[in-house]
PDB file of C-alpha atoms and ligand atoms in Angstrom:
ATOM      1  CA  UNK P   1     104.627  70.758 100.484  1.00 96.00           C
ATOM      2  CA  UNK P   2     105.204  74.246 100.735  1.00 98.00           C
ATOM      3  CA  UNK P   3     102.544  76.888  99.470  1.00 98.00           C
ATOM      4  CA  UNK P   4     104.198  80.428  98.053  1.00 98.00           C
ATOM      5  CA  UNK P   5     101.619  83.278  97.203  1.00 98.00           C
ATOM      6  CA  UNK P   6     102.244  85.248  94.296  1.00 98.00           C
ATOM      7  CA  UNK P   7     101.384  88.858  93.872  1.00 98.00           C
ATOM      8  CA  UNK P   8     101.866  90.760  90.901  1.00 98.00           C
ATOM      9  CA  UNK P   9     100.441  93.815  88.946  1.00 95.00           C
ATOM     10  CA  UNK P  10     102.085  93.713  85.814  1.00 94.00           C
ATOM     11  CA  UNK P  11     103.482  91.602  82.600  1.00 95.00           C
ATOM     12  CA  UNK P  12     104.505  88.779  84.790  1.00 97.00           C
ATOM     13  CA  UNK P  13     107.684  88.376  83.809  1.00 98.00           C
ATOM     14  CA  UNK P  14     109.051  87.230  86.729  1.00 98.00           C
ATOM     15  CA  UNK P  15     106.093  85.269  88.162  1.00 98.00           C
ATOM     16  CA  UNK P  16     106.667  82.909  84.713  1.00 98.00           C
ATOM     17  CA  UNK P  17     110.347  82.548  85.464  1.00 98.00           C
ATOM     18  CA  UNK P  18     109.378  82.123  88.820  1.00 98.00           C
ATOM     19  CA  UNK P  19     106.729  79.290  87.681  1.00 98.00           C
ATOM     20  CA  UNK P  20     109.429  77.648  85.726  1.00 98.00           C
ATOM     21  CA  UNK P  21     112.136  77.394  87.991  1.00 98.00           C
ATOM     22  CA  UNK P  22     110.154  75.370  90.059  1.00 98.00           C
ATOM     23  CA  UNK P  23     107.948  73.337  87.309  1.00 96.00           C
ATOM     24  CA  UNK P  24     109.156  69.980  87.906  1.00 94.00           C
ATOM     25  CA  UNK P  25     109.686  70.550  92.357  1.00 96.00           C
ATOM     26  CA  UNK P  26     106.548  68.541  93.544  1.00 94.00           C
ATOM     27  CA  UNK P  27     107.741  69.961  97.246  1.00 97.00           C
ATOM     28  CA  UNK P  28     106.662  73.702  96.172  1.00 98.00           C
ATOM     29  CA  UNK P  29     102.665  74.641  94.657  1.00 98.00           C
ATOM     30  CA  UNK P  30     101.467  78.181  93.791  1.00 98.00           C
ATOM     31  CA  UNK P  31      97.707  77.707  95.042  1.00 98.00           C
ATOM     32  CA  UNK P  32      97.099  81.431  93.570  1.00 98.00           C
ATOM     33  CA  UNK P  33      97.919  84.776  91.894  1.00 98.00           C
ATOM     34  CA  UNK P  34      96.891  87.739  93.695  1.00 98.00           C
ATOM     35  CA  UNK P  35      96.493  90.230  90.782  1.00 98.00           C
ATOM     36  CA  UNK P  36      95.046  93.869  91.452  1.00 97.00           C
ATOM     37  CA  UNK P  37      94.594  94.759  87.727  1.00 96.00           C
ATOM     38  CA  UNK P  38      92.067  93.033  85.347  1.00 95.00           C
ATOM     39  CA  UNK P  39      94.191  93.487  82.349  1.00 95.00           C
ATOM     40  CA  UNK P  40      97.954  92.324  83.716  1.00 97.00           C
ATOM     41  CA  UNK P  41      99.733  90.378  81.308  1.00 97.00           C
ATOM     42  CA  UNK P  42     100.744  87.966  84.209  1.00 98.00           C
ATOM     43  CA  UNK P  43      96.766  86.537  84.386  1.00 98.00           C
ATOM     44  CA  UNK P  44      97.557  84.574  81.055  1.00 98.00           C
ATOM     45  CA  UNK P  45     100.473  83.050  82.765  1.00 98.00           C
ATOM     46  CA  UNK P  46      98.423  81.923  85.325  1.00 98.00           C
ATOM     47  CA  UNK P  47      96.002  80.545  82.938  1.00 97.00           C
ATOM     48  CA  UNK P  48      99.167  78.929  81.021  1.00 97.00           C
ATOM     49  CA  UNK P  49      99.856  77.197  84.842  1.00 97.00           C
ATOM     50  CA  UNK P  50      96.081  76.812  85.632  1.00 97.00           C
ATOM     51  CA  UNK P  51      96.886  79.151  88.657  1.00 98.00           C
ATOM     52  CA  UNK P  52      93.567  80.955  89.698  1.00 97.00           C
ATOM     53  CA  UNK P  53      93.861  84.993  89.785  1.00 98.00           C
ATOM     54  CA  UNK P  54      92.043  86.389  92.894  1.00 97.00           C
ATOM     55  CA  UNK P  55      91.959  89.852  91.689  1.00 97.00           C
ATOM     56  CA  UNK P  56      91.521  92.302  94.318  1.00 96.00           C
ATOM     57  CA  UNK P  57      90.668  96.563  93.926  1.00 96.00           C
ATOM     58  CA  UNK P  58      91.809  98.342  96.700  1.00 96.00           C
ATOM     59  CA  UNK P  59      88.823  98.200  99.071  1.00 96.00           C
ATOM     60  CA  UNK P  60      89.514  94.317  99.321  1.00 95.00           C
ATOM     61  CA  UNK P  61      93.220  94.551  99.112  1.00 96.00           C
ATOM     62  CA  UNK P  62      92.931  97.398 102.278  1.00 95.00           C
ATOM     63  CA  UNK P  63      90.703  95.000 104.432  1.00 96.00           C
ATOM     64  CA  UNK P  64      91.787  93.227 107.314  1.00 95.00           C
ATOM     65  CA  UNK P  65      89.411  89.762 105.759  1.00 95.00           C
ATOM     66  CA  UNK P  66      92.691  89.640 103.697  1.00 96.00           C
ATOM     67  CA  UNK P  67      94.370  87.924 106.502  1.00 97.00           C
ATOM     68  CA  UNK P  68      92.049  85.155 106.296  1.00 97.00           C
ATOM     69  CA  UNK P  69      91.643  84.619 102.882  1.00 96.00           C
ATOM     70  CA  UNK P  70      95.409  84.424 102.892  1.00 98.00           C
ATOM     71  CA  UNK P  71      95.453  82.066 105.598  1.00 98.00           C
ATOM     72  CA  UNK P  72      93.458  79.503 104.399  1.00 97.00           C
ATOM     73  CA  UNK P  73      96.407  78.635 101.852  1.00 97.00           C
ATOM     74  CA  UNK P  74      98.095  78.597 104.748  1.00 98.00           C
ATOM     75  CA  UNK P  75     101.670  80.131 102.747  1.00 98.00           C
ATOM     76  CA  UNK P  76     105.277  79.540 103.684  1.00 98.00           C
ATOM     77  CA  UNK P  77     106.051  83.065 101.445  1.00 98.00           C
ATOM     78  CA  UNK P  78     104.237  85.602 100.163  1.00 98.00           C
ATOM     79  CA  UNK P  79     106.117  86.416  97.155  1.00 98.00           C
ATOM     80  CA  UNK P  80     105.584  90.391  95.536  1.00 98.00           C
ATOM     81  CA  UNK P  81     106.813  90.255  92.051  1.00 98.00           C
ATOM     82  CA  UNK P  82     106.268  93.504  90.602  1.00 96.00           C
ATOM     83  CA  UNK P  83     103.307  93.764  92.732  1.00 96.00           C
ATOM     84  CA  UNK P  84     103.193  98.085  92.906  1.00 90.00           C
ATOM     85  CA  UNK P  85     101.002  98.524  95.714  1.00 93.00           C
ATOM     86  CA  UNK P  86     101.927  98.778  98.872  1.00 93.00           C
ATOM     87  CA  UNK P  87     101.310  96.056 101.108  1.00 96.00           C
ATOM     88  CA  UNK P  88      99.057  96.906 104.323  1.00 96.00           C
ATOM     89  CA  UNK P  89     100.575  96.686 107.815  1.00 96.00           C
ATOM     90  CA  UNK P  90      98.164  94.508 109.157  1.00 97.00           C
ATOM     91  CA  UNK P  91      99.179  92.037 106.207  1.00 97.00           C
ATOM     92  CA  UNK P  92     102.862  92.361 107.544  1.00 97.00           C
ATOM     93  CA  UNK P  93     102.085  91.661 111.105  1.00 97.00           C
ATOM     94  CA  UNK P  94      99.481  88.874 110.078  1.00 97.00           C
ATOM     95  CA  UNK P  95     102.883  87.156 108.249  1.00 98.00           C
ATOM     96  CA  UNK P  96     106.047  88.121 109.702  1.00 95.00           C
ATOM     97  CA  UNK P  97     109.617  87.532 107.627  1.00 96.00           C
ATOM     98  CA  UNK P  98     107.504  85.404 104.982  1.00 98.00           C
ATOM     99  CA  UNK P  99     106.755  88.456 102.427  1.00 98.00           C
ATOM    100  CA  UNK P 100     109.866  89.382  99.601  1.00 98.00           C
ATOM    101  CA  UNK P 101     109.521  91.915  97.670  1.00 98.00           C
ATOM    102  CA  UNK P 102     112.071  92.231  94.199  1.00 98.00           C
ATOM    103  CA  UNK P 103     113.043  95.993  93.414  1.00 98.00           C
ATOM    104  CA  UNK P 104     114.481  96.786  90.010  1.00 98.00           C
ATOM    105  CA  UNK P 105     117.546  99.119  91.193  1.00 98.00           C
ATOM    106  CA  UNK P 106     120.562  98.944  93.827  1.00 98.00           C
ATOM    107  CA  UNK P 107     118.578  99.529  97.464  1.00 98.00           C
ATOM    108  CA  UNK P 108     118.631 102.358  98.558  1.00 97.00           C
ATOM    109  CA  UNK P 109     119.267 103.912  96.100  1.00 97.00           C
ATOM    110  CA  UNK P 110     116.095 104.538  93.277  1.00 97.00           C
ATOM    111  CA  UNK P 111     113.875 103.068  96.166  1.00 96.00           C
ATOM    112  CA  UNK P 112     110.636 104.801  97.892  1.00 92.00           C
ATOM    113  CA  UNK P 113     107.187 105.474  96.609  1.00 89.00           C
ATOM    114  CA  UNK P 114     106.977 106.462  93.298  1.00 91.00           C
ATOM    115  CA  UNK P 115     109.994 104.603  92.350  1.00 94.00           C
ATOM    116  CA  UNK P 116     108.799 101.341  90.685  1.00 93.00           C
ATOM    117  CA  UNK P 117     109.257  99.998  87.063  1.00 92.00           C
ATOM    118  CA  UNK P 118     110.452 102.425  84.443  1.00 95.00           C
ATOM    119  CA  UNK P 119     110.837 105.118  86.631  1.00 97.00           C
ATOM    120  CA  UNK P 120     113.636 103.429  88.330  1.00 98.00           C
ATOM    121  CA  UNK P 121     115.445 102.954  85.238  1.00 98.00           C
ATOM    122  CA  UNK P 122     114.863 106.557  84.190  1.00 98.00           C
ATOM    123  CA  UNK P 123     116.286 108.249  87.341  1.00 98.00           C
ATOM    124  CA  UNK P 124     119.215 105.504  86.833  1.00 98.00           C
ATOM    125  CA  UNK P 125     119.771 106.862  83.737  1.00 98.00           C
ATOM    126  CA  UNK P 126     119.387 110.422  84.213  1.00 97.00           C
ATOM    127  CA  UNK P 127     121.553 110.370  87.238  1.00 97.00           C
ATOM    128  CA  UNK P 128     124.280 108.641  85.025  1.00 97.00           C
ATOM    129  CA  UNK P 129     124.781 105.392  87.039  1.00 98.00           C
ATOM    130  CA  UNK P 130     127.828 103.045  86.181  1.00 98.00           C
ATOM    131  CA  UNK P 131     126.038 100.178  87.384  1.00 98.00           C
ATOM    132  CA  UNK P 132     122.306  99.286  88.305  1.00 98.00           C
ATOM    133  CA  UNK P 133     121.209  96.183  89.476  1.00 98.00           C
ATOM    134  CA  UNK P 134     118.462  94.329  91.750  1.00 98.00           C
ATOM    135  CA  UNK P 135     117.275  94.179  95.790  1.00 98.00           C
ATOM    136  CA  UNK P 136     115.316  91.341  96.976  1.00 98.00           C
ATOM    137  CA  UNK P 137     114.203  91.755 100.627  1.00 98.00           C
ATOM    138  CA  UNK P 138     112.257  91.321 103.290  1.00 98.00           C
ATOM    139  CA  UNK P 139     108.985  93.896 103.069  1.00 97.00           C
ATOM    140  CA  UNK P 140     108.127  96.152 106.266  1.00 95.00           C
ATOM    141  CA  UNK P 141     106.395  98.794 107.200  1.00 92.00           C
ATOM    142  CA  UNK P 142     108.892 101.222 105.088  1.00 90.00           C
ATOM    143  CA  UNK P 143     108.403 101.151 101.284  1.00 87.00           C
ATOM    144  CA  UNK P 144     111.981  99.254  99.985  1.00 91.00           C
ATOM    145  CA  UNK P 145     113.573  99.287 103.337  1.00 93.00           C
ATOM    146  CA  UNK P 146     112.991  95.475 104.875  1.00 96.00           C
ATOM    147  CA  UNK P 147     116.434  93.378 105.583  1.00 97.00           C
ATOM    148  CA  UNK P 148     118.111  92.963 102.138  1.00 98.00           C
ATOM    149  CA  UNK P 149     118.442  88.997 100.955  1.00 98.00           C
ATOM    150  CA  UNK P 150     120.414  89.715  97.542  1.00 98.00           C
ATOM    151  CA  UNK P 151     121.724  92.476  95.496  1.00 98.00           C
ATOM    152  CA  UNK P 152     123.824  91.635  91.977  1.00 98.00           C
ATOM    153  CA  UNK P 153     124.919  94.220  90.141  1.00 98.00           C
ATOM    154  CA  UNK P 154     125.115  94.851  86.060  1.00 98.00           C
ATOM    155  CA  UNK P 155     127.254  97.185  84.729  1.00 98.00           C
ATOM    156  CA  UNK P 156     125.774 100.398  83.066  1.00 97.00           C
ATOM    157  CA  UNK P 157     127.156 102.201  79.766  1.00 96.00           C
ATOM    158  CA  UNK P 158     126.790 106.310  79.488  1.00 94.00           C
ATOM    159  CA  UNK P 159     124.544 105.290  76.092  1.00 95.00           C
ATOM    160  CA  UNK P 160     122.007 102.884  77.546  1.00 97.00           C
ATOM    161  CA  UNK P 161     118.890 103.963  77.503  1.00 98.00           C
ATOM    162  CA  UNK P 162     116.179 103.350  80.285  1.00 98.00           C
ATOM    163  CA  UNK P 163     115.026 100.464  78.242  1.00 98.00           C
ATOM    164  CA  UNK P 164     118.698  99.393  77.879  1.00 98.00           C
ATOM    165  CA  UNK P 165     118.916  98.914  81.863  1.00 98.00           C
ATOM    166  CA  UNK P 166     115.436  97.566  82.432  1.00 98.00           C
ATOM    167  CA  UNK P 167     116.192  94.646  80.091  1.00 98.00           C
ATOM    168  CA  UNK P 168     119.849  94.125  81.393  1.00 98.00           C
ATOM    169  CA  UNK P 169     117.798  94.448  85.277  1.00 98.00           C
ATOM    170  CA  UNK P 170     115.057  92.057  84.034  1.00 98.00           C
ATOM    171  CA  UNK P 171     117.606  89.436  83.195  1.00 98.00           C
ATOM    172  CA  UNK P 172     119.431  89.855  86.763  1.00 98.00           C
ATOM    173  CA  UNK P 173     115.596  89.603  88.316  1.00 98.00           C
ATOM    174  CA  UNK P 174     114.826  85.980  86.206  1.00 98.00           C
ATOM    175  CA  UNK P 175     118.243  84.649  87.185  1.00 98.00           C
ATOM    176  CA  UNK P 176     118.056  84.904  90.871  1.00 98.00           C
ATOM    177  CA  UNK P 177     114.878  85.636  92.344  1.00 98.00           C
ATOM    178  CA  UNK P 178     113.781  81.924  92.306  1.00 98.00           C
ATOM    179  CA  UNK P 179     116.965  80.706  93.612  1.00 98.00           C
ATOM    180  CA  UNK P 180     116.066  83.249  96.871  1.00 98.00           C
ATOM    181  CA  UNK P 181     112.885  81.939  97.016  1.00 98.00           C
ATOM    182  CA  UNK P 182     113.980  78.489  96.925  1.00 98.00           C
ATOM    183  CA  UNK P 183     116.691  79.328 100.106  1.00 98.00           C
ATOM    184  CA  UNK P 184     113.748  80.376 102.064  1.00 98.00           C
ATOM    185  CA  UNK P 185     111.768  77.682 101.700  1.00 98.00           C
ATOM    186  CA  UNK P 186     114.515  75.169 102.067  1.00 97.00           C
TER     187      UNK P 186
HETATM  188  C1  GAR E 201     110.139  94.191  87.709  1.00 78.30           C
HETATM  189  O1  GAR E 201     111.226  94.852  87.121  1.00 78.30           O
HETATM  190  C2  GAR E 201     110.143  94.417  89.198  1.00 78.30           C
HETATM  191  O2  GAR E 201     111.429  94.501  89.758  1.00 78.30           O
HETATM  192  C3  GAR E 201     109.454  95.741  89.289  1.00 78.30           C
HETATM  193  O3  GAR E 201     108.381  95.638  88.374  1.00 78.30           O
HETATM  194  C4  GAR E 201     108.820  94.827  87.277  1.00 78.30           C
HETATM  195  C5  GAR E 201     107.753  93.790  86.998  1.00 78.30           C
HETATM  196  O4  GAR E 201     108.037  93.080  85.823  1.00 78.30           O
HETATM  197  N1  GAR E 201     108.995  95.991  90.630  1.00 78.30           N
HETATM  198  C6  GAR E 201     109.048  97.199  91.188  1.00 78.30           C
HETATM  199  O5  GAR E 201     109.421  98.189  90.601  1.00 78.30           O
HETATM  200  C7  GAR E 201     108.603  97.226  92.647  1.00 78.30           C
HETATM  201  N2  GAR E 201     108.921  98.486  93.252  1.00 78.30           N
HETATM  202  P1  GAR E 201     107.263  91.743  85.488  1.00 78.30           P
HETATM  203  O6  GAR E 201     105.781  92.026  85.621  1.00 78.30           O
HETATM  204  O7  GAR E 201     107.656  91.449  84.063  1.00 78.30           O
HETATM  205  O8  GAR E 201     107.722  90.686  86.437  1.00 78.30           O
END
């Protein structure tokens, strides 16, 4: 059986098309959702899966006990899916090449602190991109910078708006991030 962790901060889009994708594969659990915000849409889904939330503030999430608390589930992949903080070195080092991250734009460009969510699609926009599209890679010590896995592209029009691409991004993120996940582990 292999164990994935799930961190997210947000709606949980893609943790639920995550959870589906794999819904009827008895060879792949999600023992938990690490959350780090009390209200995030993506703690019904887990309720929806019976997942337990550990939900962490920043003290916790910045503390080297992580590592064991982690380890006890003892995860093939640590899975950030619009998880916005940044993940601690000592986290990286504790599990190396078995944490992917999903950004919402072409790596590297739109990538870097600050540049998460809406704000992607924004700076897309304003810097009139033809196309947009998603990154899923490796995480290191760089915000947006580990080994790229995947990258698809969607075309842009001059009249989308941010909203426009962050839907048309969103779909590109449902589509393929499992399937990544699913290579690793397999
Ligand atoms: C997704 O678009 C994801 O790529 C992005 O947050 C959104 C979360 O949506 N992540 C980042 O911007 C990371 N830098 P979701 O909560 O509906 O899955």
């Amino acid at each position: 059986m292999k164990k994935v962790l799930l961190f997210a901060s947000g709606g949980g889009s893609n943790v639920k098309a995550i959870l589906q994708y794999f819904e009827n594969n008895k060879r792949v659990s999600f023992p938990i959702i690490i959350c780090n915000k009390a209200n995030a849409g993506v703690i019904d889904i887990a309720k929806q899966y019976s997942i337990d939330v550990l939900l962490l503030d920043k003290e916790r999430f910045q503390s080297e006990i992580l590592v064991d608390t982690l380890e006890y589930f003892k995860p093939d992949l640590l899975v950030l899916a619009g998880f916005l903080w940044k993940i601690p070195d000592f986290l990286i080092r504790a599990f190396p090449n078995k944490i992917v991250n999903i950004h919402p734009s072409l790596l590297p460009k739109f990538g870097g602190k600050g540049m998460y969510g809406h704000f992607v699609h924004e700076a897309v926009v304003a810097n009139r991109e033809s196309e947009s599209g998603i990154s899923i890679h490796l995480v290191n010590e760089q915000y947006d910078e580990g080994t790229i896995l995947l990258q698809k592209t969607v075309a842009i029009s001059s009249n989308d708006s941010a909203d426009m691409v962050a839907s048309k991004v969103l779909r590109l993120e449902h589509e393929w991030y499992a399937k990544v996940i699913e290579s690793l582990l397999f």
